[in-house]
JSON list of C-alpha atoms in Angstrom, two decimals:
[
{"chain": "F", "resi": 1, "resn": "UNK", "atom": "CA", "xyz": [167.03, 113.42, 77.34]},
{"chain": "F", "resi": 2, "resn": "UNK", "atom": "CA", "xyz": [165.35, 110.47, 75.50]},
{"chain": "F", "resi": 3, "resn": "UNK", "atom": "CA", "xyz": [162.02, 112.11, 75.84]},
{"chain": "F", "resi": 4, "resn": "UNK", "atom": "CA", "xyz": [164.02, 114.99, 73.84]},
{"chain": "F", "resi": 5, "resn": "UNK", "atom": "CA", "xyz": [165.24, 112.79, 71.15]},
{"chain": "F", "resi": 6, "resn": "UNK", "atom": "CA", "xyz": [161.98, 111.53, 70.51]},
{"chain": "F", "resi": 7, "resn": "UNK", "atom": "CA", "xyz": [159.93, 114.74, 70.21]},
{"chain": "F", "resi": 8, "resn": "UNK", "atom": "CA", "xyz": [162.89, 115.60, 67.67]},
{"chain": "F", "resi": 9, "resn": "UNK", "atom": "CA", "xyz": [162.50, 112.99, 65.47]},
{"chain": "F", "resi": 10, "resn": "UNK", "atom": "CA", "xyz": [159.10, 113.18, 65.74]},
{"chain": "F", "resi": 11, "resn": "UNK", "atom": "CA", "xyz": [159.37, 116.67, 64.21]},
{"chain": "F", "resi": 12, "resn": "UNK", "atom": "CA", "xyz": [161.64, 115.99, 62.17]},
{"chain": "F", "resi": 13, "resn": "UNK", "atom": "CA", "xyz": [159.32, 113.20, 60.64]},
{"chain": "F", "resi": 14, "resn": "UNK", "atom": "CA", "xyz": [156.49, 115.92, 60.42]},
{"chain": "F", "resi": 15, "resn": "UNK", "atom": "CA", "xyz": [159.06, 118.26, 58.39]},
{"chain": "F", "resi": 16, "resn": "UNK", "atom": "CA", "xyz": [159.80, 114.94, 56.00]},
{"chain": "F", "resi": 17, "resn": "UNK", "atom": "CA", "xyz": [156.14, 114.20, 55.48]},
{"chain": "F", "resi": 18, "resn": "UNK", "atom": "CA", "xyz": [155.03, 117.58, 54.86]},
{"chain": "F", "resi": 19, "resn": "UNK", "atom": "CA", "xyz": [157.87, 118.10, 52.58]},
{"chain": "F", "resi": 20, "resn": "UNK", "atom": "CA", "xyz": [157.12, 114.81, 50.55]},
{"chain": "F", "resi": 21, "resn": "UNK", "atom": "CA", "xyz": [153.37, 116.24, 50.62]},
{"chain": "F", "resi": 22, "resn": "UNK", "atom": "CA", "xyz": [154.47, 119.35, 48.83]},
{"chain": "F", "resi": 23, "resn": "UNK", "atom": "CA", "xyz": [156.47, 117.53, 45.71]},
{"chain": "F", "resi": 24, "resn": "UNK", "atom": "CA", "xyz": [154.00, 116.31, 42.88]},
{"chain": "F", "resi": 25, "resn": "UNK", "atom": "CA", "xyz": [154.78, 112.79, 42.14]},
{"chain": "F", "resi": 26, "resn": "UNK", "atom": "CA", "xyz": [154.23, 111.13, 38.89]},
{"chain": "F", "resi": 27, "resn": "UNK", "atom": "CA", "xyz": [154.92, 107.65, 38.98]},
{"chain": "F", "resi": 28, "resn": "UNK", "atom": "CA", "xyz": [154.51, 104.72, 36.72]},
{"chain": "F", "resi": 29, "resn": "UNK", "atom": "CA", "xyz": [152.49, 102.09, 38.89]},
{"chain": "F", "resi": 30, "resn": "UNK", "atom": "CA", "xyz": [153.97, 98.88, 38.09]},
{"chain": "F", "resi": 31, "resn": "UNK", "atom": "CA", "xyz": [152.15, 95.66, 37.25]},
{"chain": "F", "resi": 32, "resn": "UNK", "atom": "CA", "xyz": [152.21, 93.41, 40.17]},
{"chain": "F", "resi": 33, "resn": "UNK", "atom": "CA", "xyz": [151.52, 90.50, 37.98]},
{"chain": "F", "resi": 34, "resn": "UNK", "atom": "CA", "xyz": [155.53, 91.04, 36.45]},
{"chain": "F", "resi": 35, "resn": "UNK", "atom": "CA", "xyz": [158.24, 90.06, 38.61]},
{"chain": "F", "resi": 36, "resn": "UNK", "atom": "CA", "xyz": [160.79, 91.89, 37.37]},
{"chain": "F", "resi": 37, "resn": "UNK", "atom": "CA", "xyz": [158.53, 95.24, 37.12]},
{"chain": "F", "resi": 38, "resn": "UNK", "atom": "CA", "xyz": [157.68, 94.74, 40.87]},
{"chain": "F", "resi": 39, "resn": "UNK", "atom": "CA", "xyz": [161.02, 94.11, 41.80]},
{"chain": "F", "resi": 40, "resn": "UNK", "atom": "CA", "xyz": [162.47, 97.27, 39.86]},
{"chain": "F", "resi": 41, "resn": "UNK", "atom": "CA", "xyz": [159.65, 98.94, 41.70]},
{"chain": "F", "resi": 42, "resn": "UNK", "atom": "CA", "xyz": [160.91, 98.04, 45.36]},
{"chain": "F", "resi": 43, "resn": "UNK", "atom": "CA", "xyz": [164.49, 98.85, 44.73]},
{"chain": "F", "resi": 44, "resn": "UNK", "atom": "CA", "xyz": [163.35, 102.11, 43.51]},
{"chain": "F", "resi": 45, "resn": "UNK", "atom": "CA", "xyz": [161.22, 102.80, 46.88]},
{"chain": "F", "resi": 46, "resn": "UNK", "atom": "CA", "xyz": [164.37, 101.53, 49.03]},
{"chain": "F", "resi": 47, "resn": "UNK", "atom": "CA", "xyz": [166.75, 103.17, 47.41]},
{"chain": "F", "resi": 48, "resn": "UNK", "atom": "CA", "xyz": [164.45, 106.29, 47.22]},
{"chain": "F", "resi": 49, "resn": "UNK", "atom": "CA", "xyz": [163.70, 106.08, 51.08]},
{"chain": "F", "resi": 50, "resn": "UNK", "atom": "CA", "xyz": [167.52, 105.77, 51.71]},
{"chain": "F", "resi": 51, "resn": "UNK", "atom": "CA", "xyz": [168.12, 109.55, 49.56]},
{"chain": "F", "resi": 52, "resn": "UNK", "atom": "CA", "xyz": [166.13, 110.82, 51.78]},
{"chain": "F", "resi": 53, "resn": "UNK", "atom": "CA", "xyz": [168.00, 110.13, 54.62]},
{"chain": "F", "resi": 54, "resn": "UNK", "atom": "CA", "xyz": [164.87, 107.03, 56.30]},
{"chain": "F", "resi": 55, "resn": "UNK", "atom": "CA", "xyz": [166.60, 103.34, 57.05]},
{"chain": "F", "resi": 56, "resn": "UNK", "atom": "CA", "xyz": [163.91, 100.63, 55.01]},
{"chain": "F", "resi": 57, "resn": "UNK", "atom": "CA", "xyz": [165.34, 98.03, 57.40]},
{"chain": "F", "resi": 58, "resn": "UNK", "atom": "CA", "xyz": [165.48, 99.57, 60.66]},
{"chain": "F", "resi": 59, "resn": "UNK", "atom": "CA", "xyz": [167.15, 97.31, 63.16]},
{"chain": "F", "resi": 60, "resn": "UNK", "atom": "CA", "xyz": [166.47, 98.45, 66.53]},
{"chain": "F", "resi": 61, "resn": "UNK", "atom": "CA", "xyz": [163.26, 100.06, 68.02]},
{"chain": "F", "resi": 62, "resn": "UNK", "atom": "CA", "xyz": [163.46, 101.72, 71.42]},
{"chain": "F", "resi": 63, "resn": "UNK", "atom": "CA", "xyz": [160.67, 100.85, 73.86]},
{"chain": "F", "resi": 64, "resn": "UNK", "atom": "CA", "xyz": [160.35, 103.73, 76.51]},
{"chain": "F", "resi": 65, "resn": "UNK", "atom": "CA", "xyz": [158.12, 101.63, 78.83]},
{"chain": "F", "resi": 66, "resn": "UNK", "atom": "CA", "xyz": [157.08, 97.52, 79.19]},
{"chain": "F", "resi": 67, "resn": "UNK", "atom": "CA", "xyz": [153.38, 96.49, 78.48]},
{"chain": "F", "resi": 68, "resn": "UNK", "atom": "CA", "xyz": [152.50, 95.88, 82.03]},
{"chain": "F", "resi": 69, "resn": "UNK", "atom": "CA", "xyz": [153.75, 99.46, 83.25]},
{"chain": "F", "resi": 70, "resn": "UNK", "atom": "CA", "xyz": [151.65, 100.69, 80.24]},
{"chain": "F", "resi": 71, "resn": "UNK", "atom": "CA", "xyz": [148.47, 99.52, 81.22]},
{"chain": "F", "resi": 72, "resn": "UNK", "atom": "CA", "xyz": [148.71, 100.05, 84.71]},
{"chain": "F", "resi": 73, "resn": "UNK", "atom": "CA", "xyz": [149.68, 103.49, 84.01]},
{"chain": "F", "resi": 74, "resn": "UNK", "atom": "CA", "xyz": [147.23, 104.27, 81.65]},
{"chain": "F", "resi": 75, "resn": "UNK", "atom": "CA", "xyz": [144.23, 102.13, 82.46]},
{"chain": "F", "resi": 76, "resn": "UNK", "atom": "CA", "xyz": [142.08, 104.68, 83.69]},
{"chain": "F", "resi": 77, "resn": "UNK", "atom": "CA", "xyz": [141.57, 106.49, 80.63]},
{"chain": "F", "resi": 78, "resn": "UNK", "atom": "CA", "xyz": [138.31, 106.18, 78.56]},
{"chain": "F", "resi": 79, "resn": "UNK", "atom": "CA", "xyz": [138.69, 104.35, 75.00]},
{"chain": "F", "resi": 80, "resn": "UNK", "atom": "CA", "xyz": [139.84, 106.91, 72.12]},
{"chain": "F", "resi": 81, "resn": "UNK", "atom": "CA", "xyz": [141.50, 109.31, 75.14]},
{"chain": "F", "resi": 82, "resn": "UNK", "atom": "CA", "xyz": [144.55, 111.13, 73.54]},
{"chain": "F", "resi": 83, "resn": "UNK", "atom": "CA", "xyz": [147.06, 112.55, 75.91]},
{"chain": "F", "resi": 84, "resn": "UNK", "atom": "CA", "xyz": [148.81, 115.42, 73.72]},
{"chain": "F", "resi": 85, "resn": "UNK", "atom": "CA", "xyz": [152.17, 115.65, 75.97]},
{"chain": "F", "resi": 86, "resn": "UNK", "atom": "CA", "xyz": [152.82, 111.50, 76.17]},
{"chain": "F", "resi": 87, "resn": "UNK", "atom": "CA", "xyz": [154.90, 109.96, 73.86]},
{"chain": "F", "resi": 88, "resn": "UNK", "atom": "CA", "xyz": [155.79, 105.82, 74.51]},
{"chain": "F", "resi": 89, "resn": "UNK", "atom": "CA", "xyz": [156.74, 103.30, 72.77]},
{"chain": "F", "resi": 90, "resn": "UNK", "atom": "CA", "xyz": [155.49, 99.92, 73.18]},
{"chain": "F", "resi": 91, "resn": "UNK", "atom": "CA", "xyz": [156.41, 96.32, 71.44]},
{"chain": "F", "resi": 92, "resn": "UNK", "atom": "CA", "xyz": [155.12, 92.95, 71.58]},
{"chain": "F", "resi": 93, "resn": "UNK", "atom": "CA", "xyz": [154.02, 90.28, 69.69]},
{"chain": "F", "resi": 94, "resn": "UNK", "atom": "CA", "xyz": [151.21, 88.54, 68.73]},
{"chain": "F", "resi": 95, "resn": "UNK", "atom": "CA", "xyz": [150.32, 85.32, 69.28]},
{"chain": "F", "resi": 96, "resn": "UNK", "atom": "CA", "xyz": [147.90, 82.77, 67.27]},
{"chain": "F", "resi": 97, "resn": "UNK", "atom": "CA", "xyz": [145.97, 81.15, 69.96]},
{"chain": "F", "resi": 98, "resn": "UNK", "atom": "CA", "xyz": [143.55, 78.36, 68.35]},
{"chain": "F", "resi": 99, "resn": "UNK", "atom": "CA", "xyz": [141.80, 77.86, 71.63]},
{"chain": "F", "resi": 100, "resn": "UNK", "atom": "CA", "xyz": [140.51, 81.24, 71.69]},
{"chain": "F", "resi": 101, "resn": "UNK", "atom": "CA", "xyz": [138.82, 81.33, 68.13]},
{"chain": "F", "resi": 102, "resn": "UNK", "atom": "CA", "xyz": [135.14, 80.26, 67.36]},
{"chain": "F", "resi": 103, "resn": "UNK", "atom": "CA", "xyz": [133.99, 77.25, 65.58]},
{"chain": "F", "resi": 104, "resn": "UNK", "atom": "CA", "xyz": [131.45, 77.99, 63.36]},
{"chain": "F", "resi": 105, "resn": "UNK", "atom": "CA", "xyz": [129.25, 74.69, 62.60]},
{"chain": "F", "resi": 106, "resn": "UNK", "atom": "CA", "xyz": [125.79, 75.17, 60.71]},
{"chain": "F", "resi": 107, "resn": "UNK", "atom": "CA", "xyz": [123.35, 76.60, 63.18]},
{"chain": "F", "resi": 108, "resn": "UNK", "atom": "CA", "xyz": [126.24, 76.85, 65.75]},
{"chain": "F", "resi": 109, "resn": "UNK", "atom": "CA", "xyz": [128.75, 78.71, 67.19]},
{"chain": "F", "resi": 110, "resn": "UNK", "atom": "CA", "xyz": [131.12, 76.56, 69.26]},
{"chain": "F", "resi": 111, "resn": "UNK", "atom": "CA", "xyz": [134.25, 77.41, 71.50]},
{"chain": "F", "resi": 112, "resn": "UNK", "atom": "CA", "xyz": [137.31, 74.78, 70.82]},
{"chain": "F", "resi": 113, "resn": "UNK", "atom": "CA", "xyz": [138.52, 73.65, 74.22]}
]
């Protein structure tokens, strides 16, 4: 059933993209370096995205399997392998680890510890 729900919005994303595709836009690119021209700007793409029936802010994203099922499951595939009937979703986050970055000293490259 969720499997289902997913391949229809996934369609029913395709229809919206191919739709917006179709439309010929002519828009006034606002100057970034103006507050007030930027900000008209992003309350014009919310409110546009909202018309159109897509949440700016969604609030919830459904994960279909955990990280650790998803690379067990999937580990034996080559890099770049597409499998065209699988749909998952996946979240995490990332993590700044300073440990794991190079130093970079003249002539050097040194691993903090």
């Amino acid at each position: 059933l969720q499997k289902q729900k997913e391949k229809e919005q996934k369609e029913a994303q395709k229809a919206a993209l191919q739709m917006e595709s179709n439309k010929v836009k002519i828009t006034k690119s606002a100057d970034p370096s103006d507050p007030q021209e930027y900000y008209k700007m992003r309350v014009s793409m919310i409110e546009n995205r909202r018309a159109n029936g897509d949440n700016p802010f969604p609030h919830k994203f459904n994960v279909s399997i955990s990280i650790t099922e998803f690379v067990s499951k999937y580990n034996y595939l080559e890099k770049d392998a597409l499998l065209e009937d699988t749909v998952v979703s996946v979240a995490g986050t990332h993590y700044f680890i300073p440990s794991l970055l190079p130093v970079v000293l003249p002539g050097n490259c040194v691993y903090m510890s």
